[in-house]
Short mmCIF file of C-alpha atoms and ligand atoms in Angstrom, two decimals:
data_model
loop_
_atom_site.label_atom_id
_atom_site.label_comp_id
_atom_site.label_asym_id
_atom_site.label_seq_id
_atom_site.Cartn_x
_atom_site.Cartn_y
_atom_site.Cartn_z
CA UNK A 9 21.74 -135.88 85.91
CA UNK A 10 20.03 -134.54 82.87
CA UNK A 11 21.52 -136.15 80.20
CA UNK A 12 19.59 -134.48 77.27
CA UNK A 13 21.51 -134.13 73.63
CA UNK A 14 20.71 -131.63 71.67
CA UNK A 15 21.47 -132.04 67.79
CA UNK A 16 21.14 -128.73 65.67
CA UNK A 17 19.90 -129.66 62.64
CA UNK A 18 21.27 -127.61 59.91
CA UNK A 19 19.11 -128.07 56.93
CA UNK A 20 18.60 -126.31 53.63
CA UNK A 21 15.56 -124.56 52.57
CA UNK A 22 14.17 -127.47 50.74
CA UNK A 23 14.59 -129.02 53.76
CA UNK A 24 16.68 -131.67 53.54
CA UNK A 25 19.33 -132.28 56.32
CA UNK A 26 22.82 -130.76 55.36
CA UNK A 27 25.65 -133.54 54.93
CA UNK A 28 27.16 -134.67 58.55
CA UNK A 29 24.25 -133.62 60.72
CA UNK A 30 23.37 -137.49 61.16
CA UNK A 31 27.14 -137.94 62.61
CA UNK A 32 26.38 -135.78 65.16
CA UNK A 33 22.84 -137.93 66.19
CA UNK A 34 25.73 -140.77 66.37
CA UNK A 35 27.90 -138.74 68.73
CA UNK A 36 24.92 -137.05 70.64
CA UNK A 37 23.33 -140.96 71.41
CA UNK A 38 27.19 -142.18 72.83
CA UNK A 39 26.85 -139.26 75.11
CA UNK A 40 23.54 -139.68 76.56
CA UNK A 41 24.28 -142.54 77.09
CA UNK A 42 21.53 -145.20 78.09
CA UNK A 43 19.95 -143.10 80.49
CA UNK A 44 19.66 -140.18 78.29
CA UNK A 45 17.93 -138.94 75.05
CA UNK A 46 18.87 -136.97 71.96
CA UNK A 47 17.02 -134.27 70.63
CA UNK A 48 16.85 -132.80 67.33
CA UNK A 49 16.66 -128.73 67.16
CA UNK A 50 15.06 -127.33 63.88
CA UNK A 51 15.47 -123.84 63.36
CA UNK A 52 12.75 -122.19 60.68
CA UNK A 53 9.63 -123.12 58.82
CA UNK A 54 11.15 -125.35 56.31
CA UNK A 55 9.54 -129.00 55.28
CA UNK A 56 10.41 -130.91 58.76
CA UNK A 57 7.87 -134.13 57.66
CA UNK A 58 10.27 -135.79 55.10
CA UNK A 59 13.11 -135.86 58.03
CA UNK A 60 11.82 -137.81 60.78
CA UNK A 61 12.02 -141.56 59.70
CA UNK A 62 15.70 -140.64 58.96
CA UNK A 63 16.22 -139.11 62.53
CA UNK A 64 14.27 -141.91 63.65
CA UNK A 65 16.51 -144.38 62.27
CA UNK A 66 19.63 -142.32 63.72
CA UNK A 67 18.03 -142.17 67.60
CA UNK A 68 16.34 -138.77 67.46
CA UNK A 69 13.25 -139.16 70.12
CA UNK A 70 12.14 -135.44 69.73
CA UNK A 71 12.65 -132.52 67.73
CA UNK A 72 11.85 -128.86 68.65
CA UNK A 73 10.11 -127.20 65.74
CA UNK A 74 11.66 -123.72 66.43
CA UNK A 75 10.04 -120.66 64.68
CA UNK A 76 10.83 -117.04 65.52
CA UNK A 77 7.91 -114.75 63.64
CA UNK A 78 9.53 -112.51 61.17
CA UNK A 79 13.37 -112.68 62.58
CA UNK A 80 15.46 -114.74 59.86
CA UNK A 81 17.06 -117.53 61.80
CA UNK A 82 19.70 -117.72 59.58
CA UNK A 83 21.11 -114.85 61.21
CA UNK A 84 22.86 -115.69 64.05
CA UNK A 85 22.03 -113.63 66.71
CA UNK A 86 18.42 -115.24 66.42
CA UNK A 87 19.86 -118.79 65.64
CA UNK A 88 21.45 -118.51 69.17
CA UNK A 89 18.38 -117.14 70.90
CA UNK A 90 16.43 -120.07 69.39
CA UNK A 91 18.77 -122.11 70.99
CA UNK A 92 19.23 -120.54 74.00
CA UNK A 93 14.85 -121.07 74.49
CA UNK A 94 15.30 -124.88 73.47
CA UNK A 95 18.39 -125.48 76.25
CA UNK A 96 15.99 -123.81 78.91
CA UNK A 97 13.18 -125.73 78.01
CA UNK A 98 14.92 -129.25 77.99
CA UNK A 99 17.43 -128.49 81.12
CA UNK A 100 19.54 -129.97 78.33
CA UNK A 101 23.26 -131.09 79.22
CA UNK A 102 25.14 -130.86 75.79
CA UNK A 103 24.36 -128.79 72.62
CA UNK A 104 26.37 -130.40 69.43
CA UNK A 105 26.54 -128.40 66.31
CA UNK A 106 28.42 -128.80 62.59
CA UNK A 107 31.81 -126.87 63.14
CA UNK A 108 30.81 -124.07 60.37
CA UNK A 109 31.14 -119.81 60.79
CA UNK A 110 27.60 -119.41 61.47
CA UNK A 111 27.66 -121.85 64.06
CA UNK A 112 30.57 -120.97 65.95
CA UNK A 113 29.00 -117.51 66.00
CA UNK A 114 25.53 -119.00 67.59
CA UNK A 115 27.70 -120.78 69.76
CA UNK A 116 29.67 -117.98 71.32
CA UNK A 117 26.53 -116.13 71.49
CA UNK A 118 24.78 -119.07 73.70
CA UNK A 119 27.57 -119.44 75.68
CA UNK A 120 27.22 -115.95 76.75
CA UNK A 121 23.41 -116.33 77.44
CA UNK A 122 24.00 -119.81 79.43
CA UNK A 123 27.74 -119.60 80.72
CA UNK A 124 28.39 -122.77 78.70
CA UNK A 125 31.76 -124.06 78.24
CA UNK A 126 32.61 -123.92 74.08
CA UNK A 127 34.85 -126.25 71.89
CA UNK A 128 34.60 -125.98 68.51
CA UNK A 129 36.62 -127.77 65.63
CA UNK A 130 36.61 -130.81 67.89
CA UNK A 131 37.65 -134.03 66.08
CA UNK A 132 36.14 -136.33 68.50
CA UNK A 133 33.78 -136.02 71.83
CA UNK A 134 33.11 -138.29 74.29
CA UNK A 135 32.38 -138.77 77.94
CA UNK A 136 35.47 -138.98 80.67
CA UNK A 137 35.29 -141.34 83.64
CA UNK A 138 33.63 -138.78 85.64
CA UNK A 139 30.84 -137.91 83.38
CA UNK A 140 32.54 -134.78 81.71
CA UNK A 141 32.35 -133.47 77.87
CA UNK A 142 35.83 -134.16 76.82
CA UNK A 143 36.21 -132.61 73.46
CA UNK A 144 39.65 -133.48 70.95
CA UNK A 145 40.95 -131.01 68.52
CA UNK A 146 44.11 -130.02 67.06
CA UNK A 147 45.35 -126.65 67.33
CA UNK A 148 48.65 -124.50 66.38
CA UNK A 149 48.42 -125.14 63.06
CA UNK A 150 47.83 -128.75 63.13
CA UNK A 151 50.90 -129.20 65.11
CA UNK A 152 49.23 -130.24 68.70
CA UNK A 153 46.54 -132.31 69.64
CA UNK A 154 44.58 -131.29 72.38
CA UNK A 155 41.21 -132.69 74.73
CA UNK A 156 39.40 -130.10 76.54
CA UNK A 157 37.12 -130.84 79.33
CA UNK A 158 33.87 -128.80 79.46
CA UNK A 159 33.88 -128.01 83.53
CA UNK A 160 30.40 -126.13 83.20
CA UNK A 161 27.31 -128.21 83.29
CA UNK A 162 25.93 -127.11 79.42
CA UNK A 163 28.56 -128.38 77.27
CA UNK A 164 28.41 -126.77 73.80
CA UNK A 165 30.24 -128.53 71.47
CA UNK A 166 31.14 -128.08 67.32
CA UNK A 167 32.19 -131.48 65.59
CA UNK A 168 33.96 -131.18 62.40
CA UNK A 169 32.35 -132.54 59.18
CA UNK A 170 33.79 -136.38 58.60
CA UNK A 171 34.81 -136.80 62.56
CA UNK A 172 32.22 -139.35 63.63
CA UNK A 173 30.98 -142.13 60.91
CA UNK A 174 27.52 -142.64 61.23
CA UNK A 175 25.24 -145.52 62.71
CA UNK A 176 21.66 -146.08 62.85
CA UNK A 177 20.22 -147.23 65.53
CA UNK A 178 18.70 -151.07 64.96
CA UNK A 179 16.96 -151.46 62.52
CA UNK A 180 13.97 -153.43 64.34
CA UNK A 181 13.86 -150.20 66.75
CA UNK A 182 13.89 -146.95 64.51
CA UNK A 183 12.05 -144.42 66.81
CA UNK A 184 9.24 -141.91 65.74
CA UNK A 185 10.32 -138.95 66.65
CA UNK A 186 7.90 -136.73 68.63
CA UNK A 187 7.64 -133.20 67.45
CA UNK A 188 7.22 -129.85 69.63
CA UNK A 189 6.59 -127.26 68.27
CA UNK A 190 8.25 -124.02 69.86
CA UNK A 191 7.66 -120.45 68.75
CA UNK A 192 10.42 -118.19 70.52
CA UNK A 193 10.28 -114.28 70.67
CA UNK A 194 13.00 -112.57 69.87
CA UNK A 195 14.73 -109.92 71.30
CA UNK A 196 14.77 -106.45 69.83
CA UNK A 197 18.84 -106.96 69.87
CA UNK A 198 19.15 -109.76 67.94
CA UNK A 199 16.85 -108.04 65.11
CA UNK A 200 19.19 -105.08 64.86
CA UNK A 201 20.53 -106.42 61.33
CA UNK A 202 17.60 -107.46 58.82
CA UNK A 203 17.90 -109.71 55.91
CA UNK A 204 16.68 -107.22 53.12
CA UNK A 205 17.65 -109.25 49.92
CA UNK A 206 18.94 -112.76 49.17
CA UNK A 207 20.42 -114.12 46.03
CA UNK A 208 21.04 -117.91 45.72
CA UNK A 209 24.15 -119.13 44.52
CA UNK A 210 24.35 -121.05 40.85
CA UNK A 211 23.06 -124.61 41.53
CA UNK A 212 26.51 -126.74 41.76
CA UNK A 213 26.15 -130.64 41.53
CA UNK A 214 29.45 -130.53 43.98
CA UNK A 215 29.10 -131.46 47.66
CA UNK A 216 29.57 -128.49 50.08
CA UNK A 217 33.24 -127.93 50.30
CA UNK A 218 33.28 -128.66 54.37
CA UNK A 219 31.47 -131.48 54.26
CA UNK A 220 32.15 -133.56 51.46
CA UNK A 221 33.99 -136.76 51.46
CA UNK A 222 36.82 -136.20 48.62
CA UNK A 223 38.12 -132.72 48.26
CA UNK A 224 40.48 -131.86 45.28
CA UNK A 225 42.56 -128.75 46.03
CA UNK A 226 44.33 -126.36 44.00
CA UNK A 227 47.37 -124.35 45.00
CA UNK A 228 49.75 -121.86 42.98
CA UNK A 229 50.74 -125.15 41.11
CA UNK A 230 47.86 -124.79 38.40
CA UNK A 231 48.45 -121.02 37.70
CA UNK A 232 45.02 -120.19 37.52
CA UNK A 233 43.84 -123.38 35.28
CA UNK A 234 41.53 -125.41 37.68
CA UNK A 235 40.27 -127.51 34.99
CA UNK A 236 41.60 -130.71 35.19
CA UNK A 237 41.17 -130.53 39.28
CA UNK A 238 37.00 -129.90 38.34
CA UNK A 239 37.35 -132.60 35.68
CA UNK A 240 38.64 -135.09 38.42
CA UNK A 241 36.52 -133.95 41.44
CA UNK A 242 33.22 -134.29 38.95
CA UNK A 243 34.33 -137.83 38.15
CA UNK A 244 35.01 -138.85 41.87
CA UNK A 245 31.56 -137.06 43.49
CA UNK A 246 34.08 -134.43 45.20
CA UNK A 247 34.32 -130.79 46.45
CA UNK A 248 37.16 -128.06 45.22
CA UNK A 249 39.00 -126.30 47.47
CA UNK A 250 42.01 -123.96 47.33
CA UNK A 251 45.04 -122.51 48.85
CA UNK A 252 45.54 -118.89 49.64
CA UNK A 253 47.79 -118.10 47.24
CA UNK A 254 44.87 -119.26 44.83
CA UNK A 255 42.30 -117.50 46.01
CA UNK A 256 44.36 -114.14 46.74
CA UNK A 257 44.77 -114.47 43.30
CA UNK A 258 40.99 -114.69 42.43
CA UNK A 259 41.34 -117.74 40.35
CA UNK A 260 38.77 -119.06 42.46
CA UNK A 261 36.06 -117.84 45.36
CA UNK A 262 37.40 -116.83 49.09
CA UNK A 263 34.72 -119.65 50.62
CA UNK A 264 37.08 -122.31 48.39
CA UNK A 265 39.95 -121.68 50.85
CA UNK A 266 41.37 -124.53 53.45
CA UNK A 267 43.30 -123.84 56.25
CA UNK A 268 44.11 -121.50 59.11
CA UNK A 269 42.47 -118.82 57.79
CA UNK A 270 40.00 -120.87 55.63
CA UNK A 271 37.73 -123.75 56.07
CA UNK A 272 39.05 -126.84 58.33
CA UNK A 273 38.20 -129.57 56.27
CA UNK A 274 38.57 -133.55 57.08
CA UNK A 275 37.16 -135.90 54.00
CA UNK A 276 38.17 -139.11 53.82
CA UNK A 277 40.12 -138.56 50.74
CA UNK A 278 42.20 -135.21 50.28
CA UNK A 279 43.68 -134.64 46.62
CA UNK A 280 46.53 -131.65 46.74
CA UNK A 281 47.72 -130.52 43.27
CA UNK A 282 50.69 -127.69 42.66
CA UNK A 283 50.19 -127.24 46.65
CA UNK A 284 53.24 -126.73 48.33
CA UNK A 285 51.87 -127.97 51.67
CA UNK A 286 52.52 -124.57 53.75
CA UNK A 287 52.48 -124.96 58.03
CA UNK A 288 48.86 -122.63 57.49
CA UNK A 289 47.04 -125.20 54.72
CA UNK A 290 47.83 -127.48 56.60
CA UNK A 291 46.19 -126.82 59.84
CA UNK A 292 43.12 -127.05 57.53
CA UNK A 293 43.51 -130.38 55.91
CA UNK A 294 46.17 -132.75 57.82
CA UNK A 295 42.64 -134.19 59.61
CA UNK A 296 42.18 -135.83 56.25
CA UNK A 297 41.81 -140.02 56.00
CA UNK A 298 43.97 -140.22 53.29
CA UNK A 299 46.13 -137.65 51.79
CA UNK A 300 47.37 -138.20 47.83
CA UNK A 301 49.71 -135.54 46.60
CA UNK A 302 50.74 -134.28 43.33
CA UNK A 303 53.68 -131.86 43.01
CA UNK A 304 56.42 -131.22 40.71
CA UNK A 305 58.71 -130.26 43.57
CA UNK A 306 60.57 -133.80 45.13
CA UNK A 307 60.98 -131.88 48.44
CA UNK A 308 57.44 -130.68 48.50
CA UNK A 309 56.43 -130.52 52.29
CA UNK A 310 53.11 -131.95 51.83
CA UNK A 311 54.61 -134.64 51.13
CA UNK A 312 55.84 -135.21 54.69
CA UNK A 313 52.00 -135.90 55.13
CA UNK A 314 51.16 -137.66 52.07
CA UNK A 315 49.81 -141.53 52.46
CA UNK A 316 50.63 -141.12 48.24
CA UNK A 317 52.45 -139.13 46.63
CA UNK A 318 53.10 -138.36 42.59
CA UNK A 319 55.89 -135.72 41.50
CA UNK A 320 55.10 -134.72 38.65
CA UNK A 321 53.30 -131.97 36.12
CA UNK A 322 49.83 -131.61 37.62
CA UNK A 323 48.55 -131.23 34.27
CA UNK A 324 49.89 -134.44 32.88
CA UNK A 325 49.13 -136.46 36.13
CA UNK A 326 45.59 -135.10 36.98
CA UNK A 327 43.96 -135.83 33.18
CA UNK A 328 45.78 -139.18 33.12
CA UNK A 329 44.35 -139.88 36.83
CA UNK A 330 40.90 -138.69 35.80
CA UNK A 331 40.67 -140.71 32.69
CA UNK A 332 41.96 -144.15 34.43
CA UNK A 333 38.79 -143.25 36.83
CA UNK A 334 36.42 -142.77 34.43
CA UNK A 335 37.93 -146.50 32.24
CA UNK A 336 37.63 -148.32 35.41
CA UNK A 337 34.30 -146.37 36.21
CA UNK A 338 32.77 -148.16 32.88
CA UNK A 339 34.53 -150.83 33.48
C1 FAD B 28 48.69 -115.66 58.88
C2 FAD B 28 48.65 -116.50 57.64
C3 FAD B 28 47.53 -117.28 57.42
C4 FAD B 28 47.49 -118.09 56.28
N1 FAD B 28 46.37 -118.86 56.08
C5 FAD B 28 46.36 -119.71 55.04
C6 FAD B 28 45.26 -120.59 54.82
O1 FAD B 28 44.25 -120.58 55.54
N2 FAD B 28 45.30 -121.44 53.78
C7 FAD B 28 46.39 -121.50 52.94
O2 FAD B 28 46.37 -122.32 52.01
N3 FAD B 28 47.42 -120.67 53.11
C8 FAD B 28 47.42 -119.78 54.13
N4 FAD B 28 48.47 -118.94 54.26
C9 FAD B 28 49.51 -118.92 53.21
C10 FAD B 28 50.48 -120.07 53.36
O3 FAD B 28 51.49 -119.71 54.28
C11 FAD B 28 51.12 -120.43 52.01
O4 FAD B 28 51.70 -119.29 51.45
C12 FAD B 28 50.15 -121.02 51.00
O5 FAD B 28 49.40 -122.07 51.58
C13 FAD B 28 50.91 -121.57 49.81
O6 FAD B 28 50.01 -121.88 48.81
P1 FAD B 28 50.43 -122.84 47.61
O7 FAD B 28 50.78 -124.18 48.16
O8 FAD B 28 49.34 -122.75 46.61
O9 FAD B 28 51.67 -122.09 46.97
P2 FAD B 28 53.23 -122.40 47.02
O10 FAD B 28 53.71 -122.54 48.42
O11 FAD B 28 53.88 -121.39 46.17
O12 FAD B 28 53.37 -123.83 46.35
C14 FAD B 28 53.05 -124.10 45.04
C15 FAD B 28 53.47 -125.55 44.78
O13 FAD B 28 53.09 -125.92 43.47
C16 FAD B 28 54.09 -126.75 42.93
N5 FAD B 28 53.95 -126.69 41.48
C17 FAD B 28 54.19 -125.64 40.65
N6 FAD B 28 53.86 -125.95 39.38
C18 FAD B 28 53.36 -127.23 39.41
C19 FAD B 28 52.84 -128.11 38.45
N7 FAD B 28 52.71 -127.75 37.14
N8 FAD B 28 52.47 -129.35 38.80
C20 FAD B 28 52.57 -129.77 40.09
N9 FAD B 28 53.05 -128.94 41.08
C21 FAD B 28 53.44 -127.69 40.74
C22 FAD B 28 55.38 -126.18 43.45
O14 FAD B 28 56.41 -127.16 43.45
C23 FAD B 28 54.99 -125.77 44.87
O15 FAD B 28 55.26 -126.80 45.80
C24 FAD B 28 48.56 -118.11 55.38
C25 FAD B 28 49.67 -117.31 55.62
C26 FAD B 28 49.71 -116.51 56.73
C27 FAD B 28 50.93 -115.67 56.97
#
């Protein structure tokens, strides 16, 4: 049995690996097991030098250097025919991927080109007794749990941000990652839409919303006013996030919305203030570690989920929160 991992390493354009990747080197080297080997797949011409020793250290024995000529792999079309040339090349047996939009697009896309079987949001993935890809996610809204069993023989599989923690290998036997390079043609299909302009985004010293480890969400509850949620997520290193009511409103961006219809999140520590805790939010969040709640409302439904729970004025509990943090901060 070929029992090749393949890793896609997201990265940004300065090259640095995106937040979670190295959970899913963790994941990939538990399914390989001890016959098999994990692979790294770079997509692009970005810096790849200043990653290795970190793969290394995280069980990464190669990485495909993929470039395709003048088609932008961040579109996915070409992501998933970059893919799609690494999985021939390598016979590989599982592809495992950050659960984001782009991905689950290049997923669907190589499924099609390979017949692999696709989970995505999975919380967990590991091997069955008899060798399958057995993938656990929840579904309905939160409200099931469910592990699905890849029955093809290329499993592609997208692991939530936050779902695996982490090891490196030992640290008397990092590896050195071998690179090869890999230049793939594209079809004429996948070129049919062409990046003609980019704009970056402001700089933000916040962590990427779907992969960060705290998350401080907004709801209705702050009526607009996300202040003192920034104010706390600045002084605890965290993301902001939002309801739908709050972004429908345009208080903040669309990308800043958790839940069914949103981004699945699953930090370790979720902070909901004014958010009522609606069946669709939650579907997004309830994956959290721990789940702290401040509402006004008593009979607030979120807090049927909350590990803590504060009812009160968001706007007199958040400030008072952030300011204990920062006294105990400076200690
Ligand atoms: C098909 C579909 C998909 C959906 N997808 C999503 C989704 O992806 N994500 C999502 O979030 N929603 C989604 N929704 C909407 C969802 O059903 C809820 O309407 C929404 O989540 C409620 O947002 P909220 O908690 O901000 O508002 P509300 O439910 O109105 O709750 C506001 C809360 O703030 C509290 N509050 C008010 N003032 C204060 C204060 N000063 N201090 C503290 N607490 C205060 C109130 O007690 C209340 O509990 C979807 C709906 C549908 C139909």
């Amino acid at each position: 049995m070929n029992a090749t991992v393949l890793v896609l390493l997201d990265h940004a354009e300065t090259g640095a690996l995106r937040g979670n990747v190295l959970e899913l080197a963790t994941a990939a080297r538990d399914l390989a097991g001890d016959g098999g080997a994990v692979h790294g797949v770079w997509v692009g011409d970005e810096p790849l030098d200043p990653a290795l020793p970190v793969l290394g250290r995280h069980g990464v024995s190669v990485v495909h250097a993929v470039t395709t000529g003048d088609a932008d792999p961040r579109l996915t079309p070409v992501l998933a025919e970059a893919l799609t040339a690494v999985v021939g090349d390598t016979g590989a047996a599982v592809v495992l991927a950050l659960s984001t939009f782009e991905n689950k697009e290049a997923a669907a896309r190589l499924a099609l080109a390979t017949g692999a079987g696709v989970v995505t949001d999975a919380a967990a993935v590991e091997r069955d007794a008899d060798g399958r890809v057995v993938a656990t996610k929840t579904v309905l809204a939160g409200t099931w749990t469910t592990r699905c069993a890849v029955r093809t023989d290329l499993a592609v599989v997208l692991v939530k941000a936050g779902a695996v923690v982490s090891r490196h290998v030992d640290a008397e036997a990092p590896l050195a990652p071998e690179v090869q390079a890999c230049e793939v043609a594209v079809s004429e299909r996948a070129t049919r839409v062409r990046v003609v302009e980019r704009t970056p985004q402001a700089p933000s010293d916040r962590p990427d919303l779907g992969s960060a480890d705290v998350v401080v969400v907004g709801g209705r509850g702050t009526e607009g006013d996300f202040g003192p949620l920034e104010a706390l997520a600045d002084e605890i290193g965290g993301a902001v996030g939002a309801t739908r009511v709050a972004t429908d409103e345009g208080w903040i961006g669309h990308e800043a919305q958790i839940g069914q219809t949103g981004v699945t999140v699953s930090p370790r520590l979720y902070v909901g203030a004014g958010v009522s805790g609606a069946v669709h939010h939650r579907g997004g969040m309830q994956a959290s570690g721990t789940i702290v709640a401040v509402n006004s409302d008593p009979e607030a439904p979120i807090f049927e989920i909350a590990d803590y729970g504060v009812v009160g004025d968001l706007f007199a509990v958040l400030p008072q929160l952030t300011e204990e943090l920062r006294r105990l901060r400076n200690g």
